[in-house]
Coordinates of C-alpha atoms in Angstrom, one line a residue:
M1 CA 73.5 -169.0 -98.4
N2 CA 76.1 -169.4 -101.0
I3 CA 76.8 -167.4 -104.2
K4 CA 75.0 -169.6 -106.5
K5 CA 72.0 -169.2 -104.4
R6 CA 72.4 -165.6 -104.1
V7 CA 72.6 -165.3 -107.8
A8 CA 69.7 -167.6 -108.2
L9 CA 67.8 -165.1 -105.8
L10 CA 68.9 -162.1 -107.6
I11 CA 67.6 -163.3 -111.0
E12 CA 64.7 -164.4 -109.4
R13 CA 63.9 -161.3 -108.3
L14 CA 65.0 -159.3 -111.7
Q15 CA 62.5 -161.3 -113.5
D16 CA 59.8 -160.0 -111.3
R17 CA 60.5 -156.6 -111.7
R18 CA 58.3 -154.4 -113.9
V19 CA 60.8 -153.7 -116.5
M20 CA 61.8 -157.4 -117.2
R21 CA 58.1 -158.2 -117.5
A22 CA 57.6 -156.0 -119.9
V23 CA 60.7 -156.9 -121.8
M24 CA 59.5 -160.8 -121.6
R25 CA 56.0 -159.4 -123.2
Y26 CA 57.6 -157.1 -125.9
S27 CA 59.9 -160.5 -126.6
T28 CA 57.4 -163.3 -126.5
A29 CA 54.6 -161.3 -128.5
R30 CA 57.6 -160.7 -131.4
G31 CA 57.7 -156.9 -130.7
S32 CA 61.0 -156.7 -133.0
L33 CA 59.1 -158.6 -135.7
L34 CA 56.3 -156.1 -135.7
A35 CA 58.0 -153.2 -135.2
G36 CA 59.9 -154.4 -138.4
G37 CA 56.8 -154.8 -140.4
V38 CA 55.3 -151.4 -139.1
A39 CA 58.3 -149.9 -140.5
Y40 CA 58.0 -151.3 -143.7
S41 CA 54.5 -150.3 -144.1
A42 CA 55.2 -146.9 -142.9
L43 CA 57.8 -146.6 -145.5
F44 CA 54.9 -146.9 -148.2
A45 CA 52.3 -144.6 -145.9
M46 CA 55.0 -142.3 -146.0
S47 CA 55.2 -141.5 -149.4
A48 CA 51.1 -141.3 -149.7
A49 CA 51.3 -139.0 -146.7
L50 CA 54.0 -136.8 -148.5
T51 CA 52.3 -136.6 -151.9
I52 CA 49.0 -135.4 -150.4
C53 CA 50.1 -133.0 -147.6
W54 CA 52.8 -131.7 -150.4
S55 CA 50.2 -131.4 -153.4
I56 CA 47.8 -129.2 -150.8
F57 CA 50.7 -127.0 -149.6
M58 CA 51.9 -126.3 -153.1
A59 CA 48.4 -125.7 -154.2
T60 CA 48.0 -122.9 -151.3
L61 CA 51.1 -121.8 -150.0
G62 CA 53.8 -123.2 -152.0
R63 CA 54.7 -120.1 -154.2
N64 CA 56.9 -118.5 -151.1
F65 CA 60.1 -120.1 -151.4
N66 CA 61.3 -119.3 -148.0
L67 CA 58.4 -120.9 -146.6
R68 CA 58.9 -124.1 -148.9
E69 CA 62.6 -124.3 -147.4
T70 CA 61.1 -123.9 -143.8
V71 CA 58.8 -126.7 -144.6
V72 CA 61.2 -129.1 -146.1
H73 CA 63.7 -128.6 -142.8
N74 CA 60.6 -129.7 -140.6
V75 CA 60.1 -132.6 -142.4
N76 CA 63.5 -133.2 -142.6
A77 CA 63.8 -132.9 -139.0
A78 CA 60.8 -135.4 -138.3
I79 CA 62.2 -138.0 -141.1
P80 CA 66.0 -137.0 -141.8
G81 CA 66.8 -136.8 -145.2
I82 CA 63.5 -137.5 -146.9
L83 CA 63.1 -134.4 -149.0
K84 CA 66.0 -132.7 -151.2
D85 CA 66.4 -129.1 -150.1
S86 CA 68.1 -126.3 -152.0
T87 CA 71.6 -127.7 -151.3
G88 CA 70.4 -130.8 -153.2
E89 CA 70.6 -133.3 -150.3
G90 CA 68.0 -135.6 -150.0
I91 CA 66.2 -138.5 -151.5
I92 CA 62.9 -137.4 -152.9
D93 CA 62.2 -134.2 -155.0
P94 CA 59.5 -132.5 -153.7
D95 CA 58.5 -131.4 -156.9
T96 CA 57.8 -134.8 -158.1
L97 CA 55.0 -135.5 -155.3
I98 CA 52.5 -133.1 -156.9
V99 CA 49.5 -134.6 -158.2
V100 CA 49.0 -132.8 -161.4
G101 CA 47.2 -133.8 -164.6
G102 CA 44.1 -135.9 -165.8
S103 CA 40.5 -135.6 -164.8
W104 CA 39.0 -134.7 -161.6
I105 CA 37.5 -138.2 -161.1
T106 CA 41.1 -139.5 -161.8
T107 CA 42.8 -137.1 -159.3
I108 CA 40.1 -138.4 -156.7
I109 CA 41.0 -142.0 -157.1
A110 CA 44.2 -141.4 -156.8
I111 CA 43.9 -139.3 -153.8
A112 CA 41.7 -142.1 -152.3
V113 CA 44.3 -145.0 -153.2
L114 CA 47.0 -142.8 -151.6
V115 CA 44.7 -142.3 -148.3
W116 CA 44.0 -145.8 -148.0
S117 CA 47.8 -146.9 -148.2
A118 CA 48.6 -144.3 -145.9
I119 CA 45.9 -145.7 -143.0
S120 CA 46.4 -149.2 -143.7
V121 CA 49.8 -148.8 -141.8
M122 CA 47.6 -147.6 -138.7
D123 CA 45.7 -151.0 -138.8
G124 CA 49.0 -152.9 -138.8
L125 CA 50.2 -150.6 -135.8
G126 CA 46.8 -151.1 -134.1
I127 CA 47.5 -155.1 -134.2
A128 CA 50.8 -154.7 -132.8
I129 CA 49.9 -152.7 -129.9
S130 CA 47.1 -155.2 -129.2
A131 CA 49.4 -157.9 -129.4
M132 CA 51.5 -156.0 -126.4
F133 CA 48.6 -156.1 -124.2
G134 CA 47.6 -159.7 -124.9
I135 CA 44.6 -158.5 -126.7
N136 CA 43.9 -161.2 -129.3
T137 CA 40.9 -159.2 -131.1
R138 CA 40.0 -155.9 -130.9
M139 CA 35.9 -156.6 -131.6
R140 CA 35.2 -153.6 -133.5
K141 CA 33.2 -153.0 -136.7
S142 CA 34.8 -152.2 -139.8
I143 CA 33.9 -148.7 -140.3
T144 CA 34.7 -148.2 -136.7
N145 CA 38.2 -149.8 -137.2
I146 CA 38.6 -147.2 -140.5
L147 CA 37.4 -144.1 -138.7
A148 CA 39.9 -145.0 -135.9
N149 CA 42.6 -145.6 -138.4
C150 CA 42.2 -142.2 -140.1
A151 CA 42.1 -140.3 -136.9
G152 CA 44.8 -141.8 -135.6
F153 CA 47.1 -141.2 -138.9
T154 CA 45.5 -137.6 -138.6
V155 CA 46.8 -136.9 -135.1
L156 CA 50.2 -138.7 -136.2
A157 CA 50.4 -136.4 -138.9
V158 CA 49.7 -133.1 -136.9
S159 CA 51.8 -134.3 -134.0
I160 CA 54.8 -135.3 -135.8
A161 CA 55.1 -131.8 -137.5
A162 CA 54.4 -129.8 -134.2
S163 CA 57.1 -132.2 -132.3
S164 CA 59.4 -131.9 -135.3
F165 CA 59.1 -127.9 -135.3
I166 CA 59.9 -127.9 -131.4
S167 CA 62.8 -130.3 -131.9
A168 CA 64.2 -128.1 -134.6
M169 CA 63.7 -125.0 -132.4
I170 CA 65.8 -127.0 -129.6
G171 CA 68.7 -127.3 -131.7
K172 CA 70.7 -125.0 -134.2
A173 CA 67.9 -123.9 -136.0
G174 CA 66.3 -122.9 -132.8
T175 CA 69.4 -120.7 -131.7
F176 CA 69.4 -119.0 -135.0
I177 CA 65.5 -118.2 -135.0
L178 CA 65.7 -117.1 -131.3
E179 CA 68.5 -114.8 -132.0
F180 CA 66.9 -113.3 -134.8
I181 CA 63.6 -112.7 -132.9
G182 CA 65.7 -110.8 -130.2
V183 CA 66.3 -113.5 -127.4
G184 CA 70.1 -112.9 -127.3
D185 CA 70.5 -113.6 -123.6
S186 CA 72.1 -117.5 -123.2
S187 CA 70.2 -118.1 -119.9
T188 CA 67.0 -117.0 -121.1
R189 CA 67.5 -119.2 -124.6
L190 CA 68.2 -122.2 -122.4
V191 CA 65.2 -121.7 -120.2
L192 CA 63.0 -121.3 -123.6
K193 CA 64.9 -124.5 -124.9
H194 CA 63.9 -126.5 -121.7
L195 CA 60.5 -125.6 -122.2
L196 CA 60.4 -126.4 -125.6
F197 CA 61.9 -129.8 -124.8
L198 CA 59.0 -130.1 -122.1
G199 CA 56.6 -129.2 -124.3
A200 CA 57.9 -131.7 -127.1
I201 CA 57.5 -134.7 -124.4
V202 CA 54.0 -133.6 -123.9
I203 CA 53.0 -133.9 -127.4
D204 CA 54.7 -137.3 -128.0
A205 CA 53.0 -138.5 -124.9
A206 CA 49.6 -137.3 -126.3
L207 CA 50.3 -138.9 -129.2
I208 CA 51.1 -142.4 -127.5
M209 CA 48.1 -142.2 -125.4
F210 CA 45.8 -141.5 -128.2
I211 CA 47.3 -144.1 -130.5
I212 CA 47.3 -146.9 -127.7
R213 CA 43.6 -145.9 -126.8
Y214 CA 41.8 -145.2 -130.1
V215 CA 44.0 -147.5 -133.0
G216 CA 45.3 -150.1 -130.4
N217 CA 41.6 -150.0 -128.6
A218 CA 43.7 -150.8 -125.0
H219 CA 41.8 -149.4 -121.9
V220 CA 44.8 -148.8 -120.0
P221 CA 44.4 -147.7 -116.2
I222 CA 45.2 -144.0 -115.7
K223 CA 48.1 -144.4 -113.4
D224 CA 49.9 -146.8 -116.2
F225 CA 48.6 -145.0 -118.9
I226 CA 50.2 -141.4 -118.0
A227 CA 53.3 -142.8 -116.5
G228 CA 53.9 -145.0 -119.7
A229 CA 53.2 -142.4 -122.0
L230 CA 55.6 -140.3 -120.3
I231 CA 58.2 -142.2 -120.6
G232 CA 57.8 -143.4 -124.5
G233 CA 57.2 -139.3 -125.1
L234 CA 60.8 -138.7 -123.1
L235 CA 62.5 -141.5 -125.3
L236 CA 60.8 -140.5 -128.8
T237 CA 61.8 -136.7 -128.1
V238 CA 65.5 -137.5 -127.3
V239 CA 65.7 -139.9 -130.4
R240 CA 64.2 -137.2 -132.3
S241 CA 66.4 -134.4 -131.0
L242 CA 69.5 -136.4 -131.7
G243 CA 68.4 -136.3 -135.4
T244 CA 70.9 -137.3 -137.8
T245 CA 73.3 -138.5 -135.2
V246 CA 71.3 -141.6 -134.4
V247 CA 70.8 -142.7 -138.3
A248 CA 74.2 -141.5 -139.2
S249 CA 75.3 -144.8 -137.7
V250 CA 73.5 -146.6 -140.7
S251 CA 75.8 -144.7 -143.2
R252 CA 78.9 -146.4 -141.2
N253 CA 77.7 -149.7 -142.6
P254 CA 79.7 -150.3 -145.9
F255 CA 77.0 -152.7 -147.3
L256 CA 74.4 -150.1 -146.7
A257 CA 76.5 -146.9 -147.6
P258 CA 75.3 -147.0 -151.4
F259 CA 71.7 -146.5 -150.2
A260 CA 72.3 -145.2 -146.5
A261 CA 69.7 -142.4 -146.9
L262 CA 66.7 -145.1 -147.5
A263 CA 68.2 -147.4 -144.8
A264 CA 68.6 -144.7 -142.5
I265 CA 64.7 -144.1 -142.8
L266 CA 63.9 -147.5 -142.0
F267 CA 66.2 -147.6 -139.2
W268 CA 64.3 -144.5 -138.1
F269 CA 60.8 -146.0 -138.6
N270 CA 62.0 -149.3 -137.0
L271 CA 63.2 -147.1 -133.9
A272 CA 60.5 -145.2 -133.2
S273 CA 58.1 -148.4 -133.7
R274 CA 60.2 -150.3 -131.0
I275 CA 60.2 -147.7 -128.7
L276 CA 55.9 -147.4 -129.2
L277 CA 55.5 -150.9 -128.8
F278 CA 57.9 -151.3 -125.9
T279 CA 56.1 -148.4 -124.2
A280 CA 52.8 -150.4 -124.6
A281 CA 54.3 -153.1 -122.9
F282 CA 55.6 -151.3 -120.2
M283 CA 51.9 -150.1 -119.8
A284 CA 50.2 -153.4 -119.8
N285 CA 52.6 -154.3 -116.7
P286 CA 51.9 -158.0 -117.5
P287 CA 52.2 -161.0 -115.0
R288 CA 55.3 -162.9 -114.8
L289 CA 55.8 -165.3 -117.9
Y290 CA 55.3 -169.0 -117.4
V291 CA 58.2 -171.0 -118.3
P292 CA 57.0 -174.7 -119.0
E293 CA 59.1 -177.5 -117.0
E294 CA 58.2 -180.4 -119.2
H295 CA 58.0 -181.0 -122.8
E296 CA 54.6 -182.7 -122.3
E297 CA 53.0 -179.5 -121.0
L298 CA 52.8 -178.3 -124.6
H299 CA 52.9 -181.7 -126.4
M300 CA 56.6 -180.9 -128.0
K301 CA 57.3 -184.8 -128.3
S302 CA 53.7 -185.5 -130.1
T303 CA 53.1 -185.7 -133.8
P304 CA 51.3 -183.3 -134.2
N305 CA 52.7 -180.8 -131.4
Y306 CA 49.8 -178.0 -132.2
V307 CA 46.0 -178.1 -132.6
T308 CA 44.6 -179.4 -135.9
R309 CA 41.4 -180.8 -137.2
S310 CA 43.1 -183.4 -139.1
V311 CA 44.1 -185.7 -135.8
P312 CA 40.6 -185.0 -133.8
E313 CA 42.4 -186.2 -130.5
S314 CA 44.5 -182.3 -130.5
L315 CA 41.2 -180.8 -130.5
G316 CA 40.8 -181.9 -126.8
W317 CA 44.3 -180.3 -125.9
P318 CA 43.9 -177.0 -123.7
H319 CA 44.3 -174.1 -126.2
D320 CA 43.6 -170.5 -126.9
P321 CA 40.0 -170.8 -128.8
L322 CA 40.6 -167.4 -130.6
T323 CA 44.2 -167.9 -131.5
G324 CA 44.6 -171.9 -131.7
A325 CA 47.8 -171.7 -129.6
L326 CA 48.3 -174.7 -126.9
L327 CA 47.8 -173.7 -123.3
P328 CA 50.7 -175.4 -120.7
Y329 CA 49.0 -178.3 -119.5
K330 CA 50.0 -180.2 -116.2
P331 CA 48.0 -183.6 -115.3
P332 CA 47.6 -183.2 -111.5
K333 CA 49.2 -186.3 -109.7
D334 CA 47.1 -188.8 -107.7
D335 CA 48.7 -188.1 -104.5
D336 CA 48.4 -184.0 -105.1
V337 CA 44.6 -184.1 -105.9
G338 CA 43.4 -184.0 -102.2
A339 CA 46.0 -181.6 -100.8
D340 CA 46.1 -179.2 -103.7
S341 CA 42.0 -178.8 -104.4
Q342 CA 41.4 -176.6 -101.3
K343 CA 44.1 -174.2 -102.2
Q344 CA 43.3 -174.1 -105.7
G345 CA 39.6 -173.5 -105.0
E346 CA 40.9 -170.2 -103.1
A347 CA 44.0 -169.0 -104.8
T348 CA 42.5 -169.8 -108.7
H349 CA 40.2 -167.7 -110.7
T350 CA 39.3 -170.1 -113.4
S351 CA 37.1 -169.3 -116.6
A352 CA 36.1 -172.0 -118.8
T353 CA 36.3 -172.3 -122.7
L354 CA 34.5 -174.9 -124.9
N355 CA 35.8 -176.4 -127.8
G356 CA 34.7 -179.1 -130.5
S357 CA 35.4 -182.0 -127.9
G358 CA 34.6 -180.8 -124.4
A359 CA 35.3 -178.5 -121.6
I360 CA 38.8 -176.8 -121.2
L361 CA 39.4 -175.2 -117.5
W362 CA 42.7 -172.5 -117.2
G363 CA 43.3 -169.8 -114.9
C364 CA 45.6 -167.7 -113.2
A365 CA 46.8 -168.5 -109.6
G366 CA 46.6 -166.0 -107.1
E367 CA 48.6 -162.8 -107.2
S368 CA 51.5 -164.2 -108.9
G369 CA 49.3 -164.3 -112.1
R370 CA 51.0 -167.3 -113.5
C371 CA 48.4 -169.1 -115.7
I372 CA 48.3 -172.7 -116.5
A373 CA 45.5 -175.1 -117.9
S374 CA 43.8 -177.9 -116.0
G375 CA 41.5 -180.4 -117.5
G376 CA 38.3 -181.3 -116.5
Q377 CA 34.4 -180.5 -116.5
P378 CA 33.3 -176.8 -115.1
S379 CA 31.1 -177.1 -112.1
V380 CA 27.9 -175.5 -112.2

């Protein structure tokens, strides 16, 4: 076997690995683009969440200055540089987040708007997660979807607060706190930090499982569910533990330097969204991506090269009835029909979908999971 064949065989094997299949699903489902949209929406949801939470905190426990500084420190541990601390560093002055003045009706309306904008990002996140699993529609009632988004946002806020506190305990602040409470032995502190690190991974893994199951509405087999959640939890915990070290790279960009703090927050949200979406793609354990061999399979040289009612003929092309996306179509050759009919009957699981002009058959062949459409009428 020559070098060229060995390289081709190696590439063939790599493309069939689970990680590579997850990368291809993440890429074809436009994971990076979706992560950017989620990060942009999260920027506005974060403002709403901080306004609500800080107003409640100041109305109850805000008179304690030391407690205020601790809360600001923990928030900045989760989202570096978002709140101004006692040193004056940060983007938002916490006092400007307090909802004051106006009648109680105005206050309720303002809070309702803030809550709605905060949970809207969860809906976008759910759509992005569903795309990683190849779920085109979640088939849920509007009220169920709103409740799921509210629950997801609440769990997200609580878990971020808990894991951020643990991450702070792992860092320099944790060393100071452990020494203050009397844990002076270095080996004991090291063991406690490792336990805290594992605890943060578990919290982040549980958060990922909750969001994927109830916000993304994906029913994942338990083995894939736990393994993927632990991997995603590990990545999120490591990134959060690195804290400002990770986002500091943004400030080195001369173009972004004037508004480095805001760019760093967007970068942080985008990175966390990418980790979550890739974790979902890895959990999905998708089949290997089918690559069309000819332009005719997707009508790329036709006009139009998509399904449209403006050209009724295109309605007969194999396509997904939920999204309208074209499916690969290979007309069988006359000399191959008789030889392959028996194999296709045994190896192909075929499901039929109907459109305006007739029946379309498509299926996935055998264990390879390679899906391709074929024309014809379904047998009863």
